[in-house]
Amino acid sequence: MDAVRGLRHRGGRPLNTGAALQYVMDNVFTNSTGSRLDTAKKDVVFLLDGSDGTRNGFSAMRDFVERLVDKLSVGENKDRVSVVQYSREAEVHFSLNTHRTREDVMDAVRGLRHRGGRPLNTGAALQYVMDNVFTNSTGSRRLQGVPQILILLAGGRSFDNVETPASALKQRGIFVFAIGSRTSDSRELQRLSFEPSYALSVSDFSGLDTVQEQISSLMSTAVVRSRPLTTTETVGRQTPARDVVFLLDATDATRSDFPAMQDFVQRVVEMLLVDEKKDRVSVVQYSRDPAVQFYLNTYMTKDEILNAVRNLRHKGGRSLNTGAALQYLRENVFTASSGSRRLEGVPQVLILLISGRSADSVDAPASALKQMGILTFAVGSRGSDSRELQRISHRPTSAFSVAEFTDLSSVPQQLLASLEALPIDVTPETPTDSGTSIMQPFRCHSRTPFTPFQQICLQSHLCQCTMRTSL
């Protein structure tokens, strides 16, 4: 109060309200001046064009990164920073969990050297960052609800397609800011960005200081807009649990592709919240006969599962009996004794990777899995039967195809995103009569189809209704 009483009129003209608002945001609403608004954590990744075309502008790019980092509150439980350089391929200079102080990050940035190379594969770099940088193992806290920010500096038009990886980043809630020079494609920058207004341009990279304040402002806006996964979703779903089973074609035909299949499983597992009371994972290989690598109740930590997946050995075998494998899963994996929580209303997910047509019939076991409420996603390579994949999947649009398993990273992002959009489980109440069980917030009759909800009848008098997924 004494300080307020002592205020004296400042005077001056003109009245620059915009500049004043910007000044308050940059210099008052900050940690260093006592504000608690900016305590929101951020994971910030810089993706720098290191191709031959940016050799002269690289020092300016490095200075720009250094100035932005200087504005951050770097710390293990605060802001984290990563830098990736790319041309034909991407190279991580340091991950989000490499440095824990601003000084360490600044020293690492000052030590960056231009990579060089051609062509400029921005699409591949975006995919690489999504698969290898915005992950739990490299320090990303996306699954904890921490805002994820990617700042791209590109000096030219991409040699490859950017739309698919850019869309996938948006679907994961990653805020992409793209800054280009005069040789960049402005429309491409807008397609890359989280929204068109997040795309900025400078005549050349020596002018990056002119957009620094704008980027800082947009980053603050993104943090405010970001909605943590751990608030309303966690409250609404006290246990965001899923049981996820991978069924891998291990016939002789997939021997050379098996490492790519392992990598795919690892990428999906990275997205999960593995815990005894949250997500559980099982892996089964099959050819003539299935072989369980581990059950849903074998491992209860993500590290254990990832280690087990890395150590998988290809099974081999000639005959591909997909029908028998599906039947085996129904009887031996999706069971309470093997860790399945189907009877508790936990969503059950099966992800099948298959390279050819089944030697036996898949219709009856696939139908039985659907009747149990198991959500099956089938991914096939060039040698598989697309119609068979559709019959196996819980609905035709949940069947995907790739030319080779080495192209698994191109599988539509909906498959992974669907794991975060599974139906919320509902616990059945005491049945009101022998044929009906009341399910909150709606009623489910055991012998009557109930759309748009999926009905799962565990017994003649006990049913569960779960909302159908959008896929």
Coordinates of N, CA and C in Angstrom, one line a residue, residues 72-274:
L72 N 14.1 -19.0 -21.1 CA 13.5 -20.1 -20.4 C 14.0 -20.3 -19.0
S73 N 13.1 -21.1 -18.3 CA 13.5 -21.5 -16.9 C 13.9 -22.9 -16.9
V74 N 15.2 -23.2 -17.4 CA 15.6 -24.6 -17.6 C 15.8 -25.3 -16.3
G75 N 15.3 -26.5 -16.2 CA 15.5 -27.3 -15.0 C 14.8 -28.6 -15.2
E76 N 15.2 -29.7 -14.5 CA 14.6 -31.0 -14.6 C 13.1 -30.9 -14.4
N77 N 12.6 -30.1 -13.5 CA 11.2 -30.0 -13.3 C 10.6 -28.7 -13.8
K78 N 11.4 -28.1 -14.7 CA 10.9 -26.8 -15.3 C 10.9 -27.0 -16.8
D79 N 11.6 -26.1 -17.5 CA 11.7 -26.2 -19.0 C 12.8 -27.2 -19.4
R80 N 12.6 -28.0 -20.4 CA 13.6 -28.8 -21.0 C 13.8 -28.5 -22.4
V81 N 15.1 -28.6 -22.9 CA 15.4 -28.2 -24.3 C 16.2 -29.3 -25.0
S82 N 15.9 -29.5 -26.3 CA 16.6 -30.4 -27.2 C 16.9 -29.7 -28.5
V83 N 18.0 -30.0 -29.1 CA 18.4 -29.4 -30.4 C 18.7 -30.6 -31.4
V84 N 18.0 -30.5 -32.6 CA 18.2 -31.5 -33.6 C 18.6 -30.7 -34.9
Q85 N 19.6 -31.2 -35.6 CA 20.0 -30.6 -36.9 C 19.7 -31.6 -38.0
Y86 N 19.3 -31.2 -39.2 CA 19.0 -32.1 -40.2 C 19.3 -31.6 -41.6
S87 N 19.5 -32.5 -42.5 CA 19.5 -32.2 -44.0 C 18.9 -33.4 -44.7
R88 N 19.7 -34.3 -45.1 CA 19.2 -35.5 -45.7 C 18.6 -36.4 -44.6
E89 N 19.3 -36.4 -43.4 CA 18.9 -37.2 -42.3 C 19.0 -36.3 -41.0
A90 N 18.3 -36.7 -40.0 CA 18.3 -35.9 -38.8 C 19.4 -36.4 -37.8
E91 N 19.9 -35.5 -37.0 CA 20.9 -35.8 -36.0 C 20.6 -35.1 -34.7
V92 N 20.4 -35.8 -33.6 CA 20.2 -35.2 -32.3 C 21.5 -34.7 -31.7
H93 N 21.5 -33.4 -31.4 CA 22.7 -32.9 -30.7 C 22.6 -33.1 -29.2
F94 N 21.4 -32.9 -28.6 CA 21.2 -33.3 -27.3 C 19.7 -33.5 -27.1
S95 N 19.3 -34.4 -26.2 CA 17.9 -34.7 -26.0 C 17.3 -33.9 -24.9
L96 N 16.0 -34.0 -24.6 CA 15.3 -33.2 -23.6 C 15.8 -33.5 -22.2
N97 N 16.4 -34.7 -22.0 CA 16.9 -35.1 -20.7 C 18.4 -35.1 -20.6
T98 N 19.1 -34.4 -21.5 CA 20.5 -34.4 -21.5 C 21.1 -33.4 -20.5
H99 N 20.5 -32.1 -20.6 CA 21.0 -31.0 -19.8 C 20.0 -30.6 -18.8
R100 N 20.4 -30.2 -17.6 CA 19.4 -29.8 -16.6 C 19.6 -28.4 -16.1
T101 N 20.5 -27.6 -16.7 CA 20.7 -26.2 -16.3 C 20.7 -25.4 -17.6
R102 N 20.3 -24.1 -17.5 CA 20.4 -23.2 -18.6 C 21.8 -23.1 -19.1
E103 N 22.8 -23.0 -18.2 CA 24.2 -22.8 -18.6 C 24.7 -24.0 -19.4
D104 N 24.3 -25.2 -19.0 CA 24.7 -26.4 -19.8 C 24.1 -26.4 -21.2
V105 N 22.8 -26.0 -21.3 CA 22.2 -25.9 -22.6 C 22.8 -24.8 -23.5
M106 N 23.1 -23.7 -22.9 CA 23.7 -22.6 -23.6 C 25.1 -23.0 -24.1
D107 N 25.9 -23.7 -23.3 CA 27.2 -24.1 -23.7 C 27.1 -25.1 -24.9
A108 N 26.1 -26.0 -24.8 CA 25.9 -27.0 -25.9 C 25.5 -26.3 -27.2
V109 N 24.7 -25.2 -27.1 CA 24.2 -24.5 -28.3 C 25.4 -23.8 -28.9
R110 N 26.2 -23.1 -28.0 CA 27.4 -22.4 -28.6 C 28.4 -23.3 -29.3
G111 N 28.4 -24.6 -28.9 CA 29.3 -25.6 -29.5 C 28.8 -26.2 -30.8
L112 N 27.5 -25.9 -31.2 CA 27.0 -26.5 -32.4 C 27.8 -26.2 -33.6
R113 N 28.0 -27.1 -34.5 CA 28.7 -27.0 -35.8 C 27.7 -27.3 -36.9
H114 N 27.8 -26.5 -38.0 CA 27.0 -26.8 -39.1 C 27.2 -28.2 -39.7
R115 N 26.1 -28.9 -40.0 CA 26.2 -30.3 -40.4 C 26.5 -30.4 -41.9
G116 N 25.8 -29.7 -42.7 CA 25.9 -29.8 -44.1 C 25.2 -31.0 -44.7
G117 N 25.0 -31.0 -46.0 CA 24.4 -32.1 -46.7 C 23.2 -31.7 -47.5
R118 N 22.8 -32.6 -48.3 CA 21.6 -32.4 -49.2 C 21.0 -33.7 -49.6
P119 N 19.7 -33.8 -49.9 CA 18.7 -32.7 -50.0 C 18.2 -32.4 -48.6
L120 N 17.2 -31.5 -48.6 CA 16.5 -31.1 -47.3 C 15.2 -31.9 -47.1
N121 N 15.3 -32.9 -46.3 CA 14.2 -33.8 -46.0 C 13.5 -33.4 -44.7
T122 N 12.7 -32.4 -44.8 CA 12.0 -31.9 -43.6 C 10.9 -32.9 -43.1
G123 N 10.2 -33.5 -44.0 CA 9.2 -34.5 -43.6 C 9.8 -35.6 -42.8
A124 N 11.0 -36.2 -43.3 CA 11.6 -37.3 -42.6 C 12.1 -36.8 -41.2
A125 N 12.6 -35.5 -41.2 CA 13.1 -35.0 -39.9 C 12.0 -34.8 -38.9
L126 N 10.8 -34.4 -39.4 CA 9.6 -34.3 -38.5 C 9.2 -35.6 -37.9
Q127 N 9.2 -36.6 -38.8 CA 8.9 -38.0 -38.4 C 9.9 -38.5 -37.3
Y128 N 11.2 -38.2 -37.6 CA 12.3 -38.6 -36.7 C 12.1 -38.0 -35.3
V129 N 11.8 -36.7 -35.3 CA 11.7 -36.0 -34.0 C 10.5 -36.6 -33.3
M130 N 9.4 -36.9 -34.0 CA 8.2 -37.4 -33.3 C 8.6 -38.8 -32.7
D131 N 9.3 -39.6 -33.4 CA 9.6 -41.0 -33.0 C 10.7 -41.1 -32.0
N132 N 11.6 -40.1 -32.0 CA 12.9 -40.3 -31.3 C 13.2 -39.2 -30.3
V133 N 12.5 -38.1 -30.3 CA 12.7 -37.0 -29.4 C 11.6 -36.7 -28.5
F134 N 10.3 -36.7 -29.1 CA 9.2 -36.5 -28.2 C 8.7 -37.8 -27.6
T135 N 9.6 -38.4 -26.9 CA 9.3 -39.7 -26.3 C 9.7 -39.7 -24.8
N136 N 9.1 -40.6 -24.1 CA 9.3 -40.7 -22.7 C 10.8 -41.0 -22.4
S137 N 11.4 -41.9 -23.1 CA 12.8 -42.3 -22.9 C 13.8 -41.3 -23.1
T138 N 13.5 -40.3 -23.9 CA 14.4 -39.2 -24.2 C 14.0 -37.9 -23.5
G139 N 13.1 -38.0 -22.5 CA 12.9 -36.9 -21.6 C 11.6 -36.1 -21.9
S140 N 10.8 -36.5 -22.9 CA 9.5 -35.8 -23.1 C 8.6 -36.1 -22.0
R141 N 7.8 -35.1 -21.6 CA 6.8 -35.3 -20.6 C 5.4 -35.1 -21.1
R142 N 5.2 -35.4 -22.4 CA 3.9 -35.2 -23.1 C 2.8 -36.0 -22.4
L143 N 3.1 -37.2 -22.0 CA 2.1 -38.0 -21.3 C 1.8 -37.5 -19.9
Q144 N 2.6 -36.6 -19.4 CA 2.3 -36.0 -18.1 C 1.6 -34.7 -18.2
G145 N 1.2 -34.4 -19.5 CA 0.5 -33.1 -19.7 C 1.4 -31.9 -19.9
V146 N 2.7 -32.0 -20.0 CA 3.6 -30.9 -20.2 C 3.5 -30.4 -21.6
P147 N 3.3 -29.1 -21.9 CA 3.2 -28.6 -23.3 C 4.5 -29.0 -24.1
Q148 N 4.2 -29.4 -25.3 CA 5.3 -29.8 -26.2 C 5.4 -28.8 -27.3
I149 N 6.6 -28.3 -27.5 CA 6.8 -27.2 -28.5 C 8.0 -27.6 -29.4
L150 N 7.8 -27.4 -30.7 CA 8.8 -27.7 -31.7 C 9.0 -26.4 -32.5
I151 N 10.2 -25.9 -32.6 CA 10.5 -24.7 -33.3 C 11.5 -25.1 -34.5
L152 N 10.9 -24.9 -35.7 CA 11.6 -25.3 -36.9 C 12.2 -24.1 -37.6
L153 N 13.5 -24.2 -38.0 CA 14.1 -23.1 -38.8 C 14.5 -23.8 -40.1
A154 N 13.8 -23.4 -41.2 CA 14.0 -24.1 -42.5 C 14.4 -23.0 -43.5
G155 N 15.5 -23.3 -44.3 CA 16.0 -22.4 -45.3 C 15.6 -22.6 -46.7
G156 N 14.7 -23.6 -46.9 CA 14.3 -23.9 -48.2 C 13.1 -24.9 -48.2
R157 N 12.6 -25.2 -49.4 CA 11.5 -26.1 -49.6 C 11.9 -27.6 -49.3
S158 N 11.1 -28.3 -48.7 CA 11.4 -29.7 -48.4 C 11.5 -30.6 -49.6
F159 N 12.4 -31.5 -49.7 CA 12.5 -32.4 -50.8 C 11.5 -33.5 -50.7
D160 N 11.0 -33.8 -49.5 CA 10.0 -34.9 -49.3 C 8.7 -34.3 -48.8
N161 N 7.7 -35.2 -48.6 CA 6.4 -34.8 -48.2 C 6.4 -34.4 -46.7
V162 N 5.8 -33.3 -46.4 CA 5.7 -32.9 -44.9 C 4.4 -33.1 -44.3
E163 N 3.3 -33.3 -45.1 CA 2.0 -33.2 -44.6 C 1.6 -34.3 -43.6
T164 N 2.0 -35.5 -43.9 CA 1.7 -36.7 -43.0 C 2.4 -36.5 -41.6
P165 N 3.7 -36.3 -41.6 CA 4.3 -36.1 -40.2 C 3.8 -34.9 -39.5
A166 N 3.6 -33.8 -40.3 CA 3.1 -32.6 -39.6 C 1.7 -32.8 -39.0
S167 N 0.9 -33.5 -39.7 CA -0.5 -33.8 -39.2 C -0.4 -34.7 -38.0
A168 N 0.6 -35.7 -38.0 CA 0.7 -36.6 -36.8 C 1.2 -35.8 -35.6
L169 N 2.1 -34.8 -35.8 CA 2.5 -34.0 -34.7 C 1.4 -33.2 -34.1
K170 N 0.5 -32.6 -35.0 CA -0.6 -31.9 -34.5 C -1.6 -32.8 -33.7
Q171 N -1.8 -34.0 -34.2 CA -2.7 -35.0 -33.5 C -2.1 -35.3 -32.1
R172 N -0.8 -35.3 -31.9 CA -0.3 -35.5 -30.6 C -0.2 -34.3 -29.7
G173 N -0.8 -33.2 -30.3 CA -0.8 -32.0 -29.5 C 0.5 -31.2 -29.4
I174 N 1.4 -31.5 -30.3 CA 2.7 -30.8 -30.3 C 2.6 -29.5 -31.1
F175 N 2.9 -28.4 -30.5 CA 2.8 -27.0 -31.1 C 4.0 -26.8 -31.9
V176 N 3.8 -26.7 -33.2 CA 4.9 -26.5 -34.2 C 4.9 -25.1 -34.7
F177 N 6.1 -24.4 -34.5 CA 6.3 -23.1 -35.0 C 7.4 -23.2 -36.1
A178 N 7.1 -22.7 -37.3 CA 8.0 -22.8 -38.4 C 8.5 -21.4 -38.9
I179 N 9.8 -21.2 -38.9 CA 10.4 -20.0 -39.4 C 11.2 -20.2 -40.6
G180 N 10.9 -19.5 -41.7 CA 11.6 -19.7 -43.0 C 12.3 -18.4 -43.4
S181 N 13.2 -18.6 -44.4 CA 13.8 -17.5 -45.0 C 13.2 -17.2 -46.4
R182 N 13.8 -16.3 -47.2 CA 13.2 -16.0 -48.5 C 13.1 -17.1 -49.4
T183 N 14.0 -18.2 -49.3 CA 14.0 -19.3 -50.2 C 13.0 -20.4 -49.7
S184 N 12.3 -20.2 -48.6 CA 11.4 -21.2 -48.1 C 10.0 -21.0 -48.8
D185 N 9.2 -22.1 -48.7 CA 7.9 -22.1 -49.3 C 6.9 -21.7 -48.2
S186 N 6.3 -20.5 -48.3 CA 5.5 -20.0 -47.2 C 4.2 -20.9 -47.0
R187 N 3.7 -21.4 -48.0 CA 2.6 -22.3 -47.9 C 3.0 -23.6 -47.1
E188 N 4.1 -24.1 -47.5 CA 4.6 -25.3 -46.8 C 4.8 -25.0 -45.3
L189 N 5.4 -23.8 -45.0 CA 5.6 -23.4 -43.6 C 4.2 -23.4 -42.8
Q190 N 3.2 -22.9 -43.5 CA 1.9 -22.9 -42.8 C 1.3 -24.3 -42.6
R191 N 1.6 -25.2 -43.6 CA 1.1 -26.6 -43.4 C 1.9 -27.3 -42.3
L192 N 3.1 -26.9 -42.1 CA 3.9 -27.5 -41.1 C 3.5 -27.1 -39.7
S193 N 3.1 -25.8 -39.6 CA 2.8 -25.2 -38.3 C 1.5 -25.8 -37.7
F194 N 1.4 -25.6 -36.4 CA 0.2 -26.1 -35.6 C -1.0 -25.4 -36.2
E195 N -0.8 -24.1 -36.5 CA -1.9 -23.3 -37.2 C -1.1 -22.3 -38.0
P196 N -1.8 -21.8 -39.1 CA -1.1 -20.9 -40.1 C -0.4 -19.7 -39.4
S197 N -1.0 -19.1 -38.3 CA -0.4 -18.0 -37.7 C 0.9 -18.3 -37.0
Y198 N 1.2 -19.6 -36.8 CA 2.5 -20.0 -36.2 C 3.6 -20.1 -37.2
A199 N 3.4 -19.7 -38.4 CA 4.4 -19.7 -39.5 C 4.9 -18.3 -39.7
L200 N 6.2 -18.1 -39.6 CA 6.8 -16.8 -39.7 C 7.9 -16.8 -40.7
S201 N 8.3 -15.6 -41.3 CA 9.3 -15.5 -42.3 C 10.2 -14.3 -42.1
V202 N 11.5 -14.5 -42.5 CA 12.4 -13.4 -42.4 C 13.1 -13.4 -43.8
S203 N 13.7 -12.3 -44.2 CA 14.4 -12.2 -45.5 C 15.6 -13.2 -45.5
D204 N 16.3 -13.2 -44.5 CA 17.4 -14.2 -44.3 C 17.6 -14.3 -42.8
F205 N 18.4 -15.4 -42.4 CA 18.4 -15.7 -41.0 C 19.1 -14.7 -40.1
S206 N 19.8 -13.8 -40.7 CA 20.4 -12.7 -39.9 C 19.4 -11.8 -39.3
G207 N 18.1 -11.9 -39.9 CA 17.0 -11.1 -39.3 C 16.2 -11.8 -38.3
L208 N 16.6 -12.9 -37.8 CA 15.8 -13.7 -36.8 C 15.5 -13.0 -35.6
D209 N 16.3 -12.0 -35.2 CA 16.0 -11.2 -34.0 C 14.7 -10.4 -34.1
T210 N 14.3 -10.2 -35.4 CA 13.0 -9.4 -35.6 C 11.8 -10.3 -35.2
V211 N 11.9 -11.6 -35.1 CA 10.8 -12.4 -34.8 C 10.9 -13.1 -33.5
Q212 N 12.0 -12.8 -32.7 CA 12.2 -13.4 -31.5 C 11.1 -13.2 -30.5
E213 N 10.7 -11.9 -30.3 CA 9.6 -11.5 -29.4 C 8.3 -12.2 -29.8
Q214 N 8.1 -12.2 -31.1 CA 6.8 -12.8 -31.6 C 6.8 -14.3 -31.3
I215 N 7.9 -15.0 -31.4 CA 7.9 -16.4 -31.1 C 7.7 -16.6 -29.6
S216 N 8.4 -15.8 -28.8 CA 8.2 -15.9 -27.3 C 6.7 -15.7 -27.0
S217 N 6.1 -14.7 -27.6 CA 4.7 -14.5 -27.3 C 3.8 -15.7 -27.7
L218 N 4.1 -16.2 -28.9 CA 3.3 -17.4 -29.4 C 3.5 -18.6 -28.5
M219 N 4.7 -18.8 -28.0 CA 5.0 -19.9 -27.1 C 4.2 -19.7 -25.8
S220 N 4.1 -18.5 -25.3 CA 3.3 -18.3 -24.1 C 1.9 -18.6 -24.3
T221 N 1.4 -18.2 -25.5 CA 0.0 -18.5 -25.9 C -0.2 -20.0 -26.0
A222 N 0.7 -20.7 -26.6 CA 0.6 -22.2 -26.7 C 0.5 -22.8 -25.3
V223 N 1.3 -22.4 -24.4 CA 1.4 -23.0 -23.1 C 0.0 -22.8 -22.4
V224 N -0.6 -21.6 -22.5 CA -1.9 -21.3 -22.0 C -3.0 -22.2 -22.6
R225 N -2.8 -22.4 -24.0 CA -3.8 -23.2 -24.7 C -3.7 -24.7 -24.4
S226 N -2.5 -25.1 -24.0 CA -2.2 -26.5 -23.8 C -3.1 -27.0 -22.7
R227 N -3.7 -28.2 -22.9 CA -4.6 -28.8 -21.9 C -3.9 -30.1 -21.4
P228 N -3.4 -30.1 -20.2 CA -2.7 -31.3 -19.7 C -3.6 -32.5 -19.7
L229 N -3.0 -33.7 -20.1 CA -3.7 -34.9 -20.1 C -4.0 -35.4 -18.7
T230 N -3.4 -34.9 -17.7 CA -3.6 -35.4 -16.4 C -4.6 -34.7 -15.5
T231 N -5.4 -33.8 -16.2 CA -6.4 -33.1 -15.4 C -7.8 -33.7 -15.6
T232 N -8.5 -33.2 -16.5 CA -9.9 -33.7 -16.6 C -10.0 -35.1 -17.0
E233 N -9.1 -35.5 -17.9 CA -9.2 -36.9 -18.4 C -8.9 -37.9 -17.2
T234 N -7.9 -37.5 -16.4 CA -7.6 -38.4 -15.3 C -8.7 -38.4 -14.2
V235 N -9.3 -37.2 -14.0 CA -10.4 -37.2 -13.1 C -11.6 -38.0 -13.6
G236 N -11.9 -37.8 -14.9 CA -13.0 -38.5 -15.5 C -12.7 -40.0 -15.6
R237 N -11.5 -40.4 -15.8 CA -11.1 -41.8 -15.9 C -10.0 -42.0 -14.8
Q238 N -10.5 -42.4 -13.7 CA -9.5 -42.5 -12.5 C -8.4 -43.4 -12.9
T239 N -8.7 -44.4 -13.7 CA -7.6 -45.3 -14.2 C -7.7 -45.4 -15.7
P240 N -6.9 -44.6 -16.4 CA -6.9 -44.7 -17.9 C -6.3 -45.9 -18.4
A241 N -6.9 -47.1 -18.1 CA -6.3 -48.4 -18.3 C -6.6 -49.0 -19.7
R242 N -5.7 -49.7 -20.2 CA -5.9 -50.5 -21.5 C -5.1 -51.7 -21.4
D243 N -5.6 -52.8 -21.9 CA -4.8 -54.0 -22.1 C -4.5 -54.2 -23.6
V244 N -3.2 -54.1 -23.9 CA -2.8 -54.0 -25.3 C -2.0 -55.3 -25.6
V245 N -2.4 -56.1 -26.6 CA -1.7 -57.3 -27.0 C -1.2 -57.1 -28.5
F246 N 0.0 -57.4 -28.7 CA 0.6 -57.4 -30.0 C 0.7 -58.8 -30.5
L247 N 0.2 -59.1 -31.7 CA 0.3 -60.4 -32.4 C 1.2 -60.2 -33.6
L248 N 2.3 -60.8 -33.6 CA 3.3 -60.6 -34.7 C 3.5 -61.8 -35.6
D249 N 3.3 -61.6 -36.9 CA 3.6 -62.7 -37.9 C 5.1 -63.0 -37.8
A250 N 5.5 -64.2 -37.4 CA 6.9 -64.6 -37.3 C 7.3 -65.7 -38.2
T251 N 6.6 -65.8 -39.4 CA 6.9 -66.8 -40.4 C 8.3 -66.4 -41.0
D252 N 8.8 -67.4 -41.8 CA 10.1 -67.2 -42.4 C 10.1 -65.9 -43.3
A253 N 8.9 -65.6 -43.8 CA 8.8 -64.4 -44.7 C 9.1 -63.1 -44.1
T254 N 9.0 -63.0 -42.7 CA 9.2 -61.8 -42.0 C 10.5 -61.7 -41.3
R255 N 11.4 -62.6 -41.6 CA 12.7 -62.6 -40.9 C 13.4 -61.3 -41.0
S256 N 13.6 -60.8 -42.2 CA 14.3 -59.6 -42.5 C 13.6 -58.4 -42.0
D257 N 12.3 -58.5 -41.9 CA 11.5 -57.3 -41.4 C 11.2 -57.3 -39.9
F258 N 11.7 -58.3 -39.2 CA 11.3 -58.4 -37.8 C 11.9 -57.2 -37.0
P259 N 13.1 -56.7 -37.2 CA 13.5 -55.6 -36.5 C 12.6 -54.3 -36.6
A260 N 12.1 -54.2 -37.8 CA 11.1 -53.0 -38.0 C 9.8 -53.3 -37.2
M261 N 9.4 -54.5 -37.1 CA 8.2 -54.8 -36.3 C 8.5 -54.5 -34.8
Q262 N 9.7 -54.9 -34.4 CA 10.1 -54.6 -33.0 C 10.1 -53.1 -32.7
D263 N 10.6 -52.4 -33.7 CA 10.7 -50.9 -33.5 C 9.3 -50.3 -33.4
F264 N 8.4 -50.8 -34.2 CA 7.0 -50.4 -34.2 C 6.4 -50.6 -32.8
V265 N 6.5 -51.8 -32.3 CA 6.0 -52.2 -31.0 C 6.6 -51.2 -29.9
Q266 N 7.9 -51.0 -30.0 CA 8.5 -50.1 -29.1 C 7.9 -48.7 -29.1
R267 N 7.7 -48.2 -30.3 CA 7.1 -46.8 -30.5 C 5.7 -46.7 -29.8
V268 N 4.9 -47.8 -30.0 CA 3.6 -47.7 -29.4 C 3.7 -47.8 -27.9
V269 N 4.5 -48.7 -27.4 CA 4.7 -48.8 -25.9 C 5.2 -47.5 -25.3
E270 N 6.0 -46.8 -26.0 CA 6.5 -45.5 -25.5 C 5.3 -44.6 -25.2
M271 N 4.2 -44.7 -25.9 CA 3.1 -43.8 -25.8 C 2.2 -44.2 -24.6
L272 N 2.4 -45.4 -24.1 CA 1.5 -45.9 -23.1 C 1.9 -45.5 -21.7
L273 N 0.9 -45.6 -20.7 CA 1.2 -45.4 -19.3 C 1.2 -46.7 -18.6
V274 N 2.4 -47.4 -18.7 CA 2.4 -48.8 -18.2 C 2.5 -48.8 -16.7

